[in-house]
Coordinates of C-alpha atoms and ligand atoms in Angstrom, one line a residue:
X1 CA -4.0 -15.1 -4.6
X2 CA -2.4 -15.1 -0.8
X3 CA -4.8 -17.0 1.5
X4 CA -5.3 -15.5 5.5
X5 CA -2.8 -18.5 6.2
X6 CA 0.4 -16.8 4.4
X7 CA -0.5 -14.0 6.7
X8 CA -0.9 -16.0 9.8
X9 CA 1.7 -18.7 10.4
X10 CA 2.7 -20.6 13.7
X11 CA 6.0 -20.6 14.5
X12 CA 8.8 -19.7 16.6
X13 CA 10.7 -16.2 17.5
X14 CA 12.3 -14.1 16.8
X15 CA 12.1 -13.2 13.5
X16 CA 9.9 -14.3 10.3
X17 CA 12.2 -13.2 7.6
X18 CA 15.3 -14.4 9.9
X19 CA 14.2 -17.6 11.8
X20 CA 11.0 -18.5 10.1
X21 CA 12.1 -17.9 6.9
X22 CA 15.5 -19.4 6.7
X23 CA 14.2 -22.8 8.9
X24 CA 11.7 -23.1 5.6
X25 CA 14.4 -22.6 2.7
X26 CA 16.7 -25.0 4.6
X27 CA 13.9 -27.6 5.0
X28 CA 12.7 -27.2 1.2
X29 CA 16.6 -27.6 0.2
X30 CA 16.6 -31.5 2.1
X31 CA 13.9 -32.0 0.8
X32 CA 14.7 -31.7 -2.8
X33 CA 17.8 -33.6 -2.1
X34 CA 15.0 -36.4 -0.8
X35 CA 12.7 -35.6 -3.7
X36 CA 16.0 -36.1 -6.0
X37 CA 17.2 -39.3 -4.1
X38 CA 20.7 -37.2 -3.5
X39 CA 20.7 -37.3 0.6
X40 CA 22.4 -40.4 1.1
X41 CA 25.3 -38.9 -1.6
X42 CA 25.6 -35.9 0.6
X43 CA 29.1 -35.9 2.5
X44 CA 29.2 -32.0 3.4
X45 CA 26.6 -29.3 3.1
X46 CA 28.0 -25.4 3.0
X47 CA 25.8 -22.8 3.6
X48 CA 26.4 -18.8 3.3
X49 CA 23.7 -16.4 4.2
X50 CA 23.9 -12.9 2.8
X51 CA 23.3 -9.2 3.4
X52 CA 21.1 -8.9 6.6
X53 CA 20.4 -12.2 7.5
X54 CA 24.7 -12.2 8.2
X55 CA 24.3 -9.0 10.0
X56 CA 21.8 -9.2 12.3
X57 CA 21.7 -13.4 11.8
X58 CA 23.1 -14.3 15.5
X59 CA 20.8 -11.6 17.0
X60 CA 18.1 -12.9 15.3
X61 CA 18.5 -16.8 15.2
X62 CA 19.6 -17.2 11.8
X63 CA 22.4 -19.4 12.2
X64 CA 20.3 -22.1 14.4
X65 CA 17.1 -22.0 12.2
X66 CA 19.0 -22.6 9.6
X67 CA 21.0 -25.6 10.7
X68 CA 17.8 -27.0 11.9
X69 CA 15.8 -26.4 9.0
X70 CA 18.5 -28.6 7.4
X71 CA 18.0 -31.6 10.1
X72 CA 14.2 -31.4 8.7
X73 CA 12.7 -29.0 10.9
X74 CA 9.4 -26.6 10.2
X75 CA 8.5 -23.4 12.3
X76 CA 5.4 -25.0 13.4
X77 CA 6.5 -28.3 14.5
X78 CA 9.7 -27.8 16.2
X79 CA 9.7 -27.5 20.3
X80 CA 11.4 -24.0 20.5
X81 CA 13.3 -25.0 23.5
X82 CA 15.4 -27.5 21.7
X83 CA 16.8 -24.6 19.5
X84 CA 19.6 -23.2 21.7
X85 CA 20.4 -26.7 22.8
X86 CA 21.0 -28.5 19.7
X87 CA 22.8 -25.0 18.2
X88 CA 25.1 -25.1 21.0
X89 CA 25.7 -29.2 19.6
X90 CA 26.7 -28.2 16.4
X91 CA 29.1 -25.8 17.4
X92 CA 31.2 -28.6 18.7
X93 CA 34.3 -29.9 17.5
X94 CA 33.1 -33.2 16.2
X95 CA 29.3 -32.0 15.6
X96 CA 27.5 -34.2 13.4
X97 CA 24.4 -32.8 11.4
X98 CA 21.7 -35.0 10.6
X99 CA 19.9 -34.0 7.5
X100 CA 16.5 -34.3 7.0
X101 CA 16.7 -36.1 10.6
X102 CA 18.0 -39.4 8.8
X103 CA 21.3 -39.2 7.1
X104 CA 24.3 -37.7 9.3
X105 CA 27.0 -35.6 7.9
X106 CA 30.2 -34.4 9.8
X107 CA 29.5 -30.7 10.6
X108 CA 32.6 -28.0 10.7
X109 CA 30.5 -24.4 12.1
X110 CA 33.2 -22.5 11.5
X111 CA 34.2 -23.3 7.6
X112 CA 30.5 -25.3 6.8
X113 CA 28.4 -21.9 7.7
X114 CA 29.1 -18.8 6.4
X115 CA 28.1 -15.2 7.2
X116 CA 28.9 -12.6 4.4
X117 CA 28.7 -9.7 6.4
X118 CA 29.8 -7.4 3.4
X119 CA 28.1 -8.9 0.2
X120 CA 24.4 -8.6 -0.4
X121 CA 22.9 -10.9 -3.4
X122 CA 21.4 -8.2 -5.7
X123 CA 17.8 -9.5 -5.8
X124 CA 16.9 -9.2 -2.3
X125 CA 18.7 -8.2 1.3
X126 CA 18.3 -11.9 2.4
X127 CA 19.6 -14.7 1.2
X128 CA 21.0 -17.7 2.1
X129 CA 22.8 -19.8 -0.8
X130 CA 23.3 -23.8 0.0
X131 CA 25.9 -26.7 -1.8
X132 CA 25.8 -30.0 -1.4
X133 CA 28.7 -32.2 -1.6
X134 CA 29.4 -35.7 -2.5
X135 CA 32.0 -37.6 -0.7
X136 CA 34.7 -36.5 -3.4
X137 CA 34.3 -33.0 -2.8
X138 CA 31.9 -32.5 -6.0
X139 CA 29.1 -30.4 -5.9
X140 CA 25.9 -32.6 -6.3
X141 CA 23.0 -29.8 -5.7
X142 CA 23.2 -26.3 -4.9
X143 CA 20.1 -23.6 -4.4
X144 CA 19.8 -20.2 -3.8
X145 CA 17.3 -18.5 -1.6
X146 CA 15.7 -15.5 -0.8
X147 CA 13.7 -15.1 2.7
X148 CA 11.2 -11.7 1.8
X149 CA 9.8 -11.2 4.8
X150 CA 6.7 -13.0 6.9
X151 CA 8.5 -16.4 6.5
X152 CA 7.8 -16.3 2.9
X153 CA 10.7 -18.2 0.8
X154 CA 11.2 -18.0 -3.1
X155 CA 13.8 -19.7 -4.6
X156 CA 16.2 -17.7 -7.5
X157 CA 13.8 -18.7 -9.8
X158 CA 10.8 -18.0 -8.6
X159 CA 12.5 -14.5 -7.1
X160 CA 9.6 -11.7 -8.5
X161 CA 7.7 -13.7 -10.4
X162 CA 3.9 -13.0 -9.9
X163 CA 1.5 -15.8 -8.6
X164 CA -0.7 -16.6 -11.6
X165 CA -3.6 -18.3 -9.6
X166 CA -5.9 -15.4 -9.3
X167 CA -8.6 -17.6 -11.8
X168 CA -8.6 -20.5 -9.3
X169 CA -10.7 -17.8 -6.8
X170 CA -13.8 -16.3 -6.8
X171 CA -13.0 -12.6 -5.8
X172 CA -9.1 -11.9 -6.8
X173 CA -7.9 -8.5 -5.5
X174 CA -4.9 -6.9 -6.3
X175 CA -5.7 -3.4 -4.9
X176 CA -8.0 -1.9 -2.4
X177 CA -10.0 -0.7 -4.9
X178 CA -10.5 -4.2 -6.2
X179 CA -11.4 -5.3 -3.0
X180 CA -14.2 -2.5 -1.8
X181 CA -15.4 -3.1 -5.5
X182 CA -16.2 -6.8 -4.7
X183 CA -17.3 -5.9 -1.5
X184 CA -20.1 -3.3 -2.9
X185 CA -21.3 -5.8 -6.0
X186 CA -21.5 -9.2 -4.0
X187 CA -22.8 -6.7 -1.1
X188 CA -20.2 -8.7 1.3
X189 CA -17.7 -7.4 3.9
X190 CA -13.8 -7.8 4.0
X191 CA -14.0 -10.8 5.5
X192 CA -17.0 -12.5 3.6
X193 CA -15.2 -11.9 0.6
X194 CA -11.6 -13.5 1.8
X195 CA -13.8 -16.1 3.5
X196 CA -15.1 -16.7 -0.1
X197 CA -11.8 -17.2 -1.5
X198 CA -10.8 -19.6 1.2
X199 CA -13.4 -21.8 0.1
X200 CA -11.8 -22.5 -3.1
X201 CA -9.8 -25.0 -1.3
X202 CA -11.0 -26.1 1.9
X203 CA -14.4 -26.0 4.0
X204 CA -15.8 -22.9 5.8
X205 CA -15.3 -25.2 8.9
X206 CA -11.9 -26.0 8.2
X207 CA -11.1 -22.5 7.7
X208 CA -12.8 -21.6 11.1
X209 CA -11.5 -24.1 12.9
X210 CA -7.9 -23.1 11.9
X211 CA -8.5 -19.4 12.4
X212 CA -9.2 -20.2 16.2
X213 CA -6.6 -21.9 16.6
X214 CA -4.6 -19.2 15.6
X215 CA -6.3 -16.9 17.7
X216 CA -5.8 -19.6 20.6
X217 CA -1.7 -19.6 19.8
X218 CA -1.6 -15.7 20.1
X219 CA -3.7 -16.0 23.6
X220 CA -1.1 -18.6 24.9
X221 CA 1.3 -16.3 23.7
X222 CA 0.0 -13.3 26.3
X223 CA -0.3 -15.6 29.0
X224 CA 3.0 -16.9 28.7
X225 CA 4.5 -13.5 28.4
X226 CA 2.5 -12.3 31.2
X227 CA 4.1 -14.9 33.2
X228 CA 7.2 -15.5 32.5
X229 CA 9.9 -13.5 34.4
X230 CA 13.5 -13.3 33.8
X231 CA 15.6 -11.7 31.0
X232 CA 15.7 -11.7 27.4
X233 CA 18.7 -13.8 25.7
X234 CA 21.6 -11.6 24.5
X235 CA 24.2 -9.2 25.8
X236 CA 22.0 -6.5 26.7
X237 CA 20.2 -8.0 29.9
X238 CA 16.9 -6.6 28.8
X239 CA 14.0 -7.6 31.4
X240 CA 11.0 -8.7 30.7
X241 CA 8.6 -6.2 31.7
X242 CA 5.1 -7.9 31.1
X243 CA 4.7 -10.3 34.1
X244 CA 5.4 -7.2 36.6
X245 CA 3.4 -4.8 34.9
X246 CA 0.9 -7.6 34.5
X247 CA 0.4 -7.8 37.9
X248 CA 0.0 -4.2 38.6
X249 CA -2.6 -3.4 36.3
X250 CA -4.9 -6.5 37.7
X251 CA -4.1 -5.0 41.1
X252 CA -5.3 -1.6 40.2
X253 CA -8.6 -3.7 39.2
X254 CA -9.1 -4.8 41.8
X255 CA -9.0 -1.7 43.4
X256 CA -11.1 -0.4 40.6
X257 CA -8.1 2.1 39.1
X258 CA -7.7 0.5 36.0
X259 CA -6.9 2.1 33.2
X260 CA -7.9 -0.2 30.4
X261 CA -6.0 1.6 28.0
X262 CA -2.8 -0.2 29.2
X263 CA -3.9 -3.7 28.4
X264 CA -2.9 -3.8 24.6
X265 CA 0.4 -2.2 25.4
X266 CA 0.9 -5.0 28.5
X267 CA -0.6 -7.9 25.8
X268 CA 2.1 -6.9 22.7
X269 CA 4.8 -6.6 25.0
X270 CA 3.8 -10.1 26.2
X271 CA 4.2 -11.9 22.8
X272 CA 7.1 -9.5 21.6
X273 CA 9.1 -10.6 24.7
X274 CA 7.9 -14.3 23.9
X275 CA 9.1 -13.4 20.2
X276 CA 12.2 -12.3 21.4
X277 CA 13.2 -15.6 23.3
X278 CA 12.3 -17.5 20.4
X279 CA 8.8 -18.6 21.5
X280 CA 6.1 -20.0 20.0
X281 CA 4.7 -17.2 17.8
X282 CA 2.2 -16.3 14.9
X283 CA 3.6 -14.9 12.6
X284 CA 1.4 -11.5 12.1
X285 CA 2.3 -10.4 9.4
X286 CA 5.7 -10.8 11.0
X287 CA 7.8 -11.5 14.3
X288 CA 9.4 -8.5 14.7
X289 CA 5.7 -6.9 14.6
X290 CA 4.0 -10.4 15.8
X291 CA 2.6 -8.4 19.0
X292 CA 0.0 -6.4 17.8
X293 CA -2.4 -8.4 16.1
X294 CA -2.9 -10.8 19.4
X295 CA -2.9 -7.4 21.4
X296 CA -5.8 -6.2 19.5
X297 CA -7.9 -9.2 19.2
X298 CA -7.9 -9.8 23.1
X299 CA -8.4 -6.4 24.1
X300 CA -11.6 -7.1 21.4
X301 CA -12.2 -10.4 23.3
X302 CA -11.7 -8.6 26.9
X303 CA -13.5 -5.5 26.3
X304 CA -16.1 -6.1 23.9
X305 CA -19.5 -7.7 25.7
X306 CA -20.4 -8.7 22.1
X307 CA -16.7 -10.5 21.1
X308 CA -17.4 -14.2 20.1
X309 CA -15.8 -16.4 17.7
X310 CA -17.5 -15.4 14.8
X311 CA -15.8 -12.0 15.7
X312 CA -12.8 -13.5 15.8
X313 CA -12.8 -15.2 13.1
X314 CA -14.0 -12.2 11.0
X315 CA -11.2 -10.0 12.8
X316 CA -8.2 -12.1 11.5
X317 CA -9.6 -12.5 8.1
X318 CA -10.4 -8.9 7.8
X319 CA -7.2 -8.3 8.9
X320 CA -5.0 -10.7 6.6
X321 CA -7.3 -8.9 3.4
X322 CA -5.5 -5.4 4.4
X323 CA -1.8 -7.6 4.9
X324 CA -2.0 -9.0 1.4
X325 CA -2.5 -5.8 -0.1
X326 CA 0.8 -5.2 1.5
X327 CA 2.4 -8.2 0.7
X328 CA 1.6 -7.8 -3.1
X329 CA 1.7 -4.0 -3.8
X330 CA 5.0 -2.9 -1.3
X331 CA 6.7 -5.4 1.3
X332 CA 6.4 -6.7 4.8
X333 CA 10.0 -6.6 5.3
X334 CA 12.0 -4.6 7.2
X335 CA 15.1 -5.6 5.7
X336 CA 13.9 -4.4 2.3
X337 CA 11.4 -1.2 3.8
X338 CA 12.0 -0.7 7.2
X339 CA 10.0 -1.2 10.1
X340 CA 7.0 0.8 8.5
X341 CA 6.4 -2.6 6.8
X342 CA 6.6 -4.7 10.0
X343 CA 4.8 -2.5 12.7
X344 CA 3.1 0.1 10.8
X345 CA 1.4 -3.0 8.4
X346 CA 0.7 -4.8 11.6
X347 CA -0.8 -1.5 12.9
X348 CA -3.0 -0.9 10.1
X349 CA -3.9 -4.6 9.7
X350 CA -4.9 -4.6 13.1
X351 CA -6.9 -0.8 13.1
X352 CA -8.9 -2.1 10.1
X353 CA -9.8 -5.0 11.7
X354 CA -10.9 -4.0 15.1
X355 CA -12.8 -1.4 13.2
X356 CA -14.8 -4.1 10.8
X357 CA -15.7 -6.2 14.3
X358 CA -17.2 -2.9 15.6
X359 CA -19.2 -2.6 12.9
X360 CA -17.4 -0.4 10.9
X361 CA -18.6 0.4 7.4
X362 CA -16.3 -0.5 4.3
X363 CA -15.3 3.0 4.2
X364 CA -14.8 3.0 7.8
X365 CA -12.6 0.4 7.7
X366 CA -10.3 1.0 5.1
X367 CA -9.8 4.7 6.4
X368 CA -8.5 3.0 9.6
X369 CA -6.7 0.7 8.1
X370 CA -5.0 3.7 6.0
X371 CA -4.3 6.2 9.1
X372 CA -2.9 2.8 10.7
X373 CA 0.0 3.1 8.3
X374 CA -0.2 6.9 7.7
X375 CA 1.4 7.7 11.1
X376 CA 4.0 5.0 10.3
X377 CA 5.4 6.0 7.0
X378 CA 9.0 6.1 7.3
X379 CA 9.4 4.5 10.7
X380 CA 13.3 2.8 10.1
X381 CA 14.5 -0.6 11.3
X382 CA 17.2 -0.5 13.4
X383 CA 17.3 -3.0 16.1
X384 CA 20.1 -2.8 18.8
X385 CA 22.8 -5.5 18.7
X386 CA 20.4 -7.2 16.1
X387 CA 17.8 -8.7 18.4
X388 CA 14.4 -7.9 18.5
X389 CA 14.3 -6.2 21.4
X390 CA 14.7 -2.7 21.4
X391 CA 13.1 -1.0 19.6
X392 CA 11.2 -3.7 18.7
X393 CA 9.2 -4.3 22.1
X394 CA 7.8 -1.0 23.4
X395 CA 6.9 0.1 19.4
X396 CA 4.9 -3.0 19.3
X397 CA 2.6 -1.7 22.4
X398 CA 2.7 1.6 21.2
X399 CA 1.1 0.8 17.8
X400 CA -1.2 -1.9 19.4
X401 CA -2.3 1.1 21.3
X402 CA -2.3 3.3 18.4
X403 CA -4.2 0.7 16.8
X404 CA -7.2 0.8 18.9
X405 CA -7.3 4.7 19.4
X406 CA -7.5 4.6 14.8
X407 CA -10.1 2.4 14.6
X408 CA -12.3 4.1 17.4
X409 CA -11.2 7.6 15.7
X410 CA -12.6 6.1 11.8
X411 CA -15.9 4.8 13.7
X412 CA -16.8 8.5 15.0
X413 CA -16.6 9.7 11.3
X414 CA -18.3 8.8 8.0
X415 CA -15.3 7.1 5.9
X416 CA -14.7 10.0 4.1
X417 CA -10.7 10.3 3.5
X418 CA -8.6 12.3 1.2
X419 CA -5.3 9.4 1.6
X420 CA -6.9 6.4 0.0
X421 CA -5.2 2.5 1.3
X422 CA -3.8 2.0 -2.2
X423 CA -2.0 5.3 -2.0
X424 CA -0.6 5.2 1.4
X425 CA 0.8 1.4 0.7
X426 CA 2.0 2.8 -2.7
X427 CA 4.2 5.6 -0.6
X428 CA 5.3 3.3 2.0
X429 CA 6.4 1.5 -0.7
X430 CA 8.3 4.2 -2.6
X431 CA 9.5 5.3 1.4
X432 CA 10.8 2.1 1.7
X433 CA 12.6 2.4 -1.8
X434 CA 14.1 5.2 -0.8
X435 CA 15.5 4.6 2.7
X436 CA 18.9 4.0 3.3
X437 CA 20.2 0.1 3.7
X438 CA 21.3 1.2 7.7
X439 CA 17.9 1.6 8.7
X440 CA 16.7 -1.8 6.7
X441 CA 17.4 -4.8 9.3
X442 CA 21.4 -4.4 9.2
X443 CA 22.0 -2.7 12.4
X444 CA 24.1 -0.6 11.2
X445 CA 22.4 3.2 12.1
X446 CA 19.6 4.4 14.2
X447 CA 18.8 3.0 17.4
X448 CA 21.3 0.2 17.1
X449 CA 24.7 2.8 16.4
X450 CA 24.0 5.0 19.0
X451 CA 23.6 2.4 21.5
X452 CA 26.0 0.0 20.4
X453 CA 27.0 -2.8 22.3
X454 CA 27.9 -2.8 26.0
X455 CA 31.3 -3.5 27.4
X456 CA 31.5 -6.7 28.8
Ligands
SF4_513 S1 12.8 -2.4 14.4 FE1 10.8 -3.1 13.5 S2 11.3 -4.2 11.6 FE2 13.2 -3.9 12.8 S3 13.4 -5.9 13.9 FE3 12.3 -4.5 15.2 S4 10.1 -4.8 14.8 FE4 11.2 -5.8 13.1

């Protein structure tokens, strides 16, 4: 069974399934050459990454991520703003790499890292494939890959195996249906019952006190957006629009024109913007869709004379209930459904949630949660120059936005709903399936052909 912390992860931008994810698989890989007591044998490390992760890899901090997963690394603990530096280190001529932060290795970027553009490994869009060498040129330990989205990593022989844990909590879930059915029998909302499953293996305090902290990353994460000015990184000279628009909207406040409306948009533009300099970032359920969920839950905490911690709290496990049933029906990966799996399951995550903290009834909830996704079925990845910027930004406020509106919509009616959740994840799924590999993370249609990259 997922726990709310698979969902929720601190780490950095800009992408789960391209920074988070490939920082994680090169980690476990020195670490398994630590576990095996191969490190000190290691004279030269290779590394390919395949499919998307070579395609939009450079847009998306692939190549760094990677290189620093292998000096030993995580997503949570590493200062962000030691990324670009230490990159930039390793593309030098005589760059040494220091595994696992204690044993150094000569480092050639150009022959030791690979990006294969062309060839996709056929189990998943993104994988990254490592070799070790010895000092006479032998192979000592090799691994395959596969990033799936949300920073999750599964090895080739763990790729689409199915968790067998479910026994080890009280209320396992599969499906909606499985879900609403606990709900109804223990007589126990969304978030009682994933609250209850937490418990399996850890303290109701120790899951509180790490669900605020959560909560305390994304709020950083506004504030810094909000105040940081300047450009995003990349070739596009895309400004960041938050601090100014920021500082409108609590000017029109004070003048008592505010239109409070705005606020989630200016909040997910914040941490998208963060997200997109490689910030520090919760992963919710993704990067590329990592605005939404903070939006939400502030505009809650702003706007809501009830909002306390408990709502908080109950808001981010409610929504990581309606993620998981992403995560193990469909995908939360845009390279392998498009963005209706990044945005639009954000979107619904959030819409379910802010609907639960409201008061919303079980039925209540799960129709917002379902119309959050409804509106987003087929919605196609295509990020321009392979940074998550454009589209990436503004359709994060727009479906924080959207987000609010669904929930509020669900609340005015009874619950009754023809689409049920399991059937609209089911055809986001099958969407997904269906959608050709230029609108999955490549860059290779959409937004990102027609724009193309400027002339220097
Ligand atoms: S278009 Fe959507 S899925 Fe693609 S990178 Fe941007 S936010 Fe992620």
């Amino acid at each position: 069974m997922l726990s709310v912390f698979d969902l929720f992860k601190i780490g950095i931008g800009p992408s789960s399934s391209h920074t988070v994810g490939p920082m994680a698989a090169a980690k476990r890989f020195v670490d398994q050459l630590l576990l095996a007591h191969q490190l000190q044998q290691v004279a030269r490390i290779k590394v390919d990454l395949y499919g998307s992760l070579a395609l939009t890899g450079e847009g998306h901090g692939t190549v760094g991520a990677t290189l620093l997963g292998l000096e030993g690394n995580t997503p949570r603990g590493i200062d962000p703003e030691i990324v670009g530096v230490r990159l930039n280190q390793l593309q030098q001529a005589d760059a040494q790499l220091n595994l696992s932060g204690t044993h150094c290795i000569a480092f050639n970027f150009t022959q030791d890292l690979n990006l294969q553009k062309h060839m996709f490994l056929k189990q998943h869009p993104n994988g990254l494939k490592f070799r070790a060498f010895n000092a006479d040129g032998q192979v000592i330990a090799n691994e395959v890959y596969f990033s799936i989205g949300g920073g999750f990593v599964v090895s080739e022989a763990e790729f689409g195996q199915i968790r067998t844990d479910e026994e080890m909590v009280p209320f396992p879930f599969r499906t909606a249906e499985d879900l609403l059915l606990h709900c109804r029998a223990q007589k126990k909302s969304i978030a009682q019952i994933v609250m209850a499953n937490e418990l399996a293996t850890q303290s109701e305090s120790a899951v509180r006190e790490q669900l605020l902290e959560i909560a305390n990353v994304m709020q950083q994460c506004i504030h810094n957006g909000c105040t940081r000015e300047g450009e995003l990184p990349g070739v596009y000279h895309v400004k960041r629009r938050a601090p100014a628009i920021f500082r409108k909207m609590v000017g029109m406040q004070l003048t008592g024109r505010a239109d409070f409306m705005l606020w989630p948009m200016i909040y997910a533009f914040a941490v998208s913007e963060e997200n997109a300099s490689g910030g520090r970032i919760v992963t919710a359920p993704t990067n590329g869709a990592a605005g939404i969920i903070p939006a939400v839950l502030q505009y809650y905490r702003n706007f809501t004379p009830t909002a306390n911690d408990a709502g908080i709290v109950d808001f981010l496990l409610t929504a990581a209930a309606i993620g998981m049933l992403y995560k193990m029906n469909a995908s939360i990966s845009g390279a392998e459904v498009g963005c209706q799996g990044e945005v639009g399951v954000a979107c619904s995550m959030a819409a379910g949630a802010y609907c639960a903290v409201l008061g919303g009834t079980l039925e209540q909830v799960e129709n917002a949660a379902e119309i959050g996704m409804e509106h987003h079925l087929g919605l196609t990845c295509d990020p321009v120059g392979g940074l998550v910027q454009i589209p990436c930004v503004e359709r994060n406020g727009v479906a924080a936005e959207k987000a609010i509106k669904i929930a509020q919509l669900a609340l005015m009616e009874n619950g009754e709903h023809k689409v049920s959740l399991d059937k609209v994840i089911e055809t986001m799924y099958r969407t997904g399936m269906d959608m050709h590999n230029i609108y999955k993370e490549t860059s290779l249609g959409g937004l990102a052909l027609t724009v193309g990259i400027p002339a220097c």
